[in-house]
Amino acid sequence: MIKYNLICKCGNTFESWFASSLEFDFLLKKKIIKCIYCESSTVRKTVMAPRLTRKSNQILKKTKLQKHIKKQLIDFKKHIEKNCEDVGERFPQEARSIHYDKKTSKGIYGKATPEETSELIEEGIDVCTLPWVRDKPEN
Ligand SMILES: [Zn+2]
């Protein structure tokens, strides 16, 4: 015998016993299984009651971690915006001029393509990339 939790289109759930899952499928097809509340035959098996498996725990932890990382990135971004100059698209040129001219020790930030970034790194220029989080989610 096998017990299924069934849900009807009326929203009520109930339990029923069947000889086997095959018998359940057969009875369902023949519309013999009826809701005990409204007698509709539009019933289906409900998803098993959610259990906290190790897997779902991991998902939960990961989500928390992502939130934590995002918060750190937002804090870091605020710090950069407060202390460094936004040079936007001119970032590769500005980074080079700081590196070669050594005129200033100010921090800069801006945009660079992955190619430009790897060129800068090859030239020994100290740059780092980070995912630029938005304070507000995109629409
Ligand atoms: Zn029903």
PDB file of C-alpha atoms and ligand atoms in Angstrom:
ATOM      1  CA  MET A   1       0.000   0.000   0.000  1.00  0.00           C
ATOM      2  CA  ILE A   2       1.077   3.499  -0.714  1.00  0.00           C
ATOM      3  CA  LYS A   3      -0.276   6.716   0.672  1.00  0.00           C
ATOM      4  CA  TYR A   4      -0.544   9.828  -1.445  1.00  0.00           C
ATOM      5  CA  ASN A   5      -1.363  13.343  -0.473  1.00  0.00           C
ATOM      6  CA  LEU A   6      -3.810  14.578  -3.063  1.00  0.00           C
ATOM      7  CA  ILE A   7      -4.895  18.079  -3.915  1.00  0.00           C
ATOM      8  CA  CYS A   8      -8.127  18.965  -5.636  1.00  0.00           C
ATOM      9  CA  LYS A   9      -8.784  21.898  -7.919  1.00  0.00           C
ATOM     10  CA  CYS A  10     -10.983  23.225  -5.118  1.00  0.00           C
ATOM     11  CA  GLY A  11      -7.820  23.656  -3.095  1.00  0.00           C
ATOM     12  CA  ASN A  12      -8.505  21.002  -0.487  1.00  0.00           C
ATOM     13  CA  THR A  13      -5.970  18.341   0.219  1.00  0.00           C
ATOM     14  CA  PHE A  14      -6.618  14.847   1.456  1.00  0.00           C
ATOM     15  CA  GLU A  15      -4.840  11.552   1.842  1.00  0.00           C
ATOM     16  CA  SER A  16      -5.666   8.339   0.114  1.00  0.00           C
ATOM     17  CA  TRP A  17      -4.237   4.844   0.026  1.00  0.00           C
ATOM     18  CA  PHE A  18      -3.517   2.929  -3.148  1.00  0.00           C
ATOM     19  CA  ALA A  19      -2.191  -0.532  -3.874  1.00  0.00           C
ATOM     20  CA  SER A  20       0.570   0.935  -5.989  1.00  0.00           C
ATOM     21  CA  SER A  21       1.515   4.018  -7.946  1.00  0.00           C
ATOM     22  CA  LEU A  22       0.306   2.208 -11.077  1.00  0.00           C
ATOM     23  CA  GLU A  23      -3.091   1.722  -9.523  1.00  0.00           C
ATOM     24  CA  PHE A  24      -3.171   5.385  -8.618  1.00  0.00           C
ATOM     25  CA  ASP A  25      -2.376   6.376 -12.219  1.00  0.00           C
ATOM     26  CA  PHE A  26      -5.043   4.015 -13.515  1.00  0.00           C
ATOM     27  CA  LEU A  27      -7.735   5.262 -11.135  1.00  0.00           C
ATOM     28  CA  LEU A  28      -6.817   8.867 -11.847  1.00  0.00           C
ATOM     29  CA  LYS A  29      -7.102   8.308 -15.570  1.00  0.00           C
ATOM     30  CA  LYS A  30     -10.498   6.656 -15.145  1.00  0.00           C
ATOM     31  CA  LYS A  31     -11.530   9.620 -12.965  1.00  0.00           C
ATOM     32  CA  ILE A  32     -12.398   7.244 -10.155  1.00  0.00           C
ATOM     33  CA  ILE A  33     -10.436   9.203  -7.598  1.00  0.00           C
ATOM     34  CA  LYS A  34     -12.724  11.904  -6.332  1.00  0.00           C
ATOM     35  CA  CYS A  35     -12.200  14.790  -4.008  1.00  0.00           C
ATOM     36  CA  ILE A  36     -13.721  14.001  -0.620  1.00  0.00           C
ATOM     37  CA  TYR A  37     -14.909  17.617  -0.364  1.00  0.00           C
ATOM     38  CA  CYS A  38     -16.418  18.492  -3.740  1.00  0.00           C
ATOM     39  CA  GLU A  39     -16.363  15.139  -5.575  1.00  0.00           C
ATOM     40  CA  SER A  40     -14.396  16.602  -8.447  1.00  0.00           C
ATOM     41  CA  SER A  41     -12.071  14.178 -10.166  1.00  0.00           C
ATOM     42  CA  THR A  42      -9.614  16.946 -10.971  1.00  0.00           C
ATOM     43  CA  VAL A  43      -7.130  15.858  -8.357  1.00  0.00           C
ATOM     44  CA  ARG A  44      -3.440  15.361  -8.454  1.00  0.00           C
ATOM     45  CA  LYS A  45      -0.651  14.262  -6.201  1.00  0.00           C
ATOM     46  CA  THR A  46       0.828  17.050  -4.164  1.00  0.00           C
ATOM     47  CA  VAL A  47       4.506  17.524  -3.952  1.00  0.00           C
ATOM     48  CA  MET A  48       5.948  15.671  -1.019  1.00  0.00           C
ATOM     49  CA  ALA A  49       6.100  17.724   2.118  1.00  0.00           C
ATOM     50  CA  PRO A  50       9.292  19.744   1.911  1.00  0.00           C
ATOM     51  CA  ARG A  51      12.016  18.266   3.998  1.00  0.00           C
ATOM     52  CA  LEU A  52      15.162  20.079   4.929  1.00  0.00           C
ATOM     53  CA  THR A  53      17.706  17.994   3.169  1.00  0.00           C
ATOM     54  CA  ARG A  54      21.346  18.776   3.090  1.00  0.00           C
ATOM     55  CA  LYS A  55      20.927  20.111  -0.420  1.00  0.00           C
ATOM     56  CA  SER A  56      18.304  22.692   0.476  1.00  0.00           C
ATOM     57  CA  ASN A  57      20.413  23.768   3.430  1.00  0.00           C
ATOM     58  CA  GLN A  58      23.260  24.451   1.079  1.00  0.00           C
ATOM     59  CA  ILE A  59      21.028  26.547  -1.139  1.00  0.00           C
ATOM     60  CA  LEU A  60      19.899  28.510   1.877  1.00  0.00           C
ATOM     61  CA  LYS A  61      23.461  29.118   2.983  1.00  0.00           C
ATOM     62  CA  LYS A  62      24.534  30.167  -0.466  1.00  0.00           C
ATOM     63  CA  THR A  63      21.740  32.718  -0.694  1.00  0.00           C
ATOM     64  CA  LYS A  64      22.747  34.181   2.642  1.00  0.00           C
ATOM     65  CA  LEU A  65      26.349  34.281   1.523  1.00  0.00           C
ATOM     66  CA  GLN A  66      25.436  36.030  -1.716  1.00  0.00           C
ATOM     67  CA  LYS A  67      23.519  38.650   0.215  1.00  0.00           C
ATOM     68  CA  HIS A  68      26.502  39.094   2.485  1.00  0.00           C
ATOM     69  CA  ILE A  69      28.886  39.433  -0.447  1.00  0.00           C
ATOM     70  CA  LYS A  70      26.596  41.879  -2.184  1.00  0.00           C
ATOM     71  CA  LYS A  71      26.454  44.019   0.940  1.00  0.00           C
ATOM     72  CA  GLN A  72      30.231  44.014   1.132  1.00  0.00           C
ATOM     73  CA  LEU A  73      30.478  44.973  -2.516  1.00  0.00           C
ATOM     74  CA  ILE A  74      28.043  47.844  -2.001  1.00  0.00           C
ATOM     75  CA  ASP A  75      30.074  49.039   0.990  1.00  0.00           C
ATOM     76  CA  PHE A  76      33.269  48.733  -1.019  1.00  0.00           C
ATOM     77  CA  LYS A  77      31.718  50.609  -3.897  1.00  0.00           C
ATOM     78  CA  LYS A  78      30.632  53.417  -1.581  1.00  0.00           C
ATOM     79  CA  HIS A  79      34.149  53.556  -0.191  1.00  0.00           C
ATOM     80  CA  ILE A  80      35.632  53.775  -3.681  1.00  0.00           C
ATOM     81  CA  GLU A  81      33.163  56.400  -4.799  1.00  0.00           C
ATOM     82  CA  LYS A  82      33.993  58.496  -1.756  1.00  0.00           C
ATOM     83  CA  ASN A  83      37.765  58.197  -1.968  1.00  0.00           C
ATOM     84  CA  CYS A  84      38.573  57.749  -5.621  1.00  0.00           C
ATOM     85  CA  GLU A  85      37.972  59.651  -8.801  1.00  0.00           C
ATOM     86  CA  ASP A  86      35.616  58.306 -11.412  1.00  0.00           C
ATOM     87  CA  VAL A  87      37.428  58.479 -14.739  1.00  0.00           C
ATOM     88  CA  GLY A  88      34.868  56.417 -16.567  1.00  0.00           C
ATOM     89  CA  GLU A  89      35.950  55.263 -19.999  1.00  0.00           C
ATOM     90  CA  ARG A  90      39.339  56.962 -19.622  1.00  0.00           C
ATOM     91  CA  PHE A  91      40.339  54.393 -17.000  1.00  0.00           C
ATOM     92  CA  PRO A  92      43.091  52.623 -19.006  1.00  0.00           C
ATOM     93  CA  GLN A  93      44.782  55.936 -19.952  1.00  0.00           C
ATOM     94  CA  GLU A  94      44.458  57.368 -16.458  1.00  0.00           C
ATOM     95  CA  ALA A  95      45.787  54.167 -14.886  1.00  0.00           C
ATOM     96  CA  ARG A  96      48.807  54.303 -17.208  1.00  0.00           C
ATOM     97  CA  SER A  97      49.502  57.953 -16.514  1.00  0.00           C
ATOM     98  CA  ILE A  98      49.410  57.320 -12.770  1.00  0.00           C
ATOM     99  CA  HIS A  99      51.627  54.286 -13.150  1.00  0.00           C
ATOM    100  CA  TYR A 100      54.236  55.851 -15.458  1.00  0.00           C
ATOM    101  CA  ASP A 101      54.210  59.488 -14.377  1.00  0.00           C
ATOM    102  CA  LYS A 102      53.803  58.746 -10.677  1.00  0.00           C
ATOM    103  CA  LYS A 103      52.411  62.244 -10.319  1.00  0.00           C
ATOM    104  CA  THR A 104      49.641  61.296  -8.042  1.00  0.00           C
ATOM    105  CA  SER A 105      48.771  58.556  -5.674  1.00  0.00           C
ATOM    106  CA  LYS A 106      45.097  59.162  -5.867  1.00  0.00           C
ATOM    107  CA  GLY A 107      42.880  56.234  -6.537  1.00  0.00           C
ATOM    108  CA  ILE A 108      40.811  56.060  -9.638  1.00  0.00           C
ATOM    109  CA  TYR A 109      38.081  53.845 -10.862  1.00  0.00           C
ATOM    110  CA  GLY A 110      36.277  53.463 -14.115  1.00  0.00           C
ATOM    111  CA  LYS A 111      35.443  51.153 -16.915  1.00  0.00           C
ATOM    112  CA  ALA A 112      37.746  48.966 -18.924  1.00  0.00           C
ATOM    113  CA  THR A 113      37.162  46.079 -21.243  1.00  0.00           C
ATOM    114  CA  PRO A 114      38.613  42.694 -20.259  1.00  0.00           C
ATOM    115  CA  GLU A 115      41.259  43.173 -22.984  1.00  0.00           C
ATOM    116  CA  GLU A 116      42.260  46.576 -21.619  1.00  0.00           C
ATOM    117  CA  THR A 117      42.368  45.157 -18.113  1.00  0.00           C
ATOM    118  CA  SER A 118      44.684  42.309 -19.089  1.00  0.00           C
ATOM    119  CA  GLU A 119      46.934  44.763 -20.963  1.00  0.00           C
ATOM    120  CA  LEU A 120      47.219  46.896 -17.857  1.00  0.00           C
ATOM    121  CA  ILE A 121      48.044  43.854 -15.740  1.00  0.00           C
ATOM    122  CA  GLU A 122      50.681  42.755 -18.278  1.00  0.00           C
ATOM    123  CA  GLU A 123      52.266  46.191 -18.030  1.00  0.00           C
ATOM    124  CA  GLY A 124      52.542  45.670 -14.295  1.00  0.00           C
ATOM    125  CA  ILE A 125      49.861  48.174 -13.426  1.00  0.00           C
ATOM    126  CA  ASP A 126      48.076  47.395 -10.240  1.00  0.00           C
ATOM    127  CA  VAL A 127      44.417  47.123 -11.129  1.00  0.00           C
ATOM    128  CA  CYS A 128      41.686  44.983  -9.835  1.00  0.00           C
ATOM    129  CA  THR A 129      38.289  44.234 -11.207  1.00  0.00           C
ATOM    130  CA  LEU A 130      35.206  43.695  -9.195  1.00  0.00           C
ATOM    131  CA  PRO A 131      31.596  43.166 -10.022  1.00  0.00           C
ATOM    132  CA  TRP A 132      29.983  46.559  -9.912  1.00  0.00           C
ATOM    133  CA  VAL A 133      26.780  46.054  -7.995  1.00  0.00           C
ATOM    134  CA  ARG A 134      23.900  48.376  -8.344  1.00  0.00           C
ATOM    135  CA  ASP A 135      22.397  49.808  -5.235  1.00  0.00           C
ATOM    136  CA  LYS A 136      18.987  49.174  -6.680  1.00  0.00           C
ATOM    137  CA  PRO A 137      17.990  46.165  -8.737  1.00  0.00           C
ATOM    138  CA  GLU A 138      17.712  46.697 -12.449  1.00  0.00           C
ATOM    139  CA  ASN A 139      14.274  47.101 -13.917  1.00  0.00           C
TER     140      ASN A 139
HETATM  141 ZN    ZN B   1     -12.444  19.329  -4.273  1.00  0.00          ZN
END
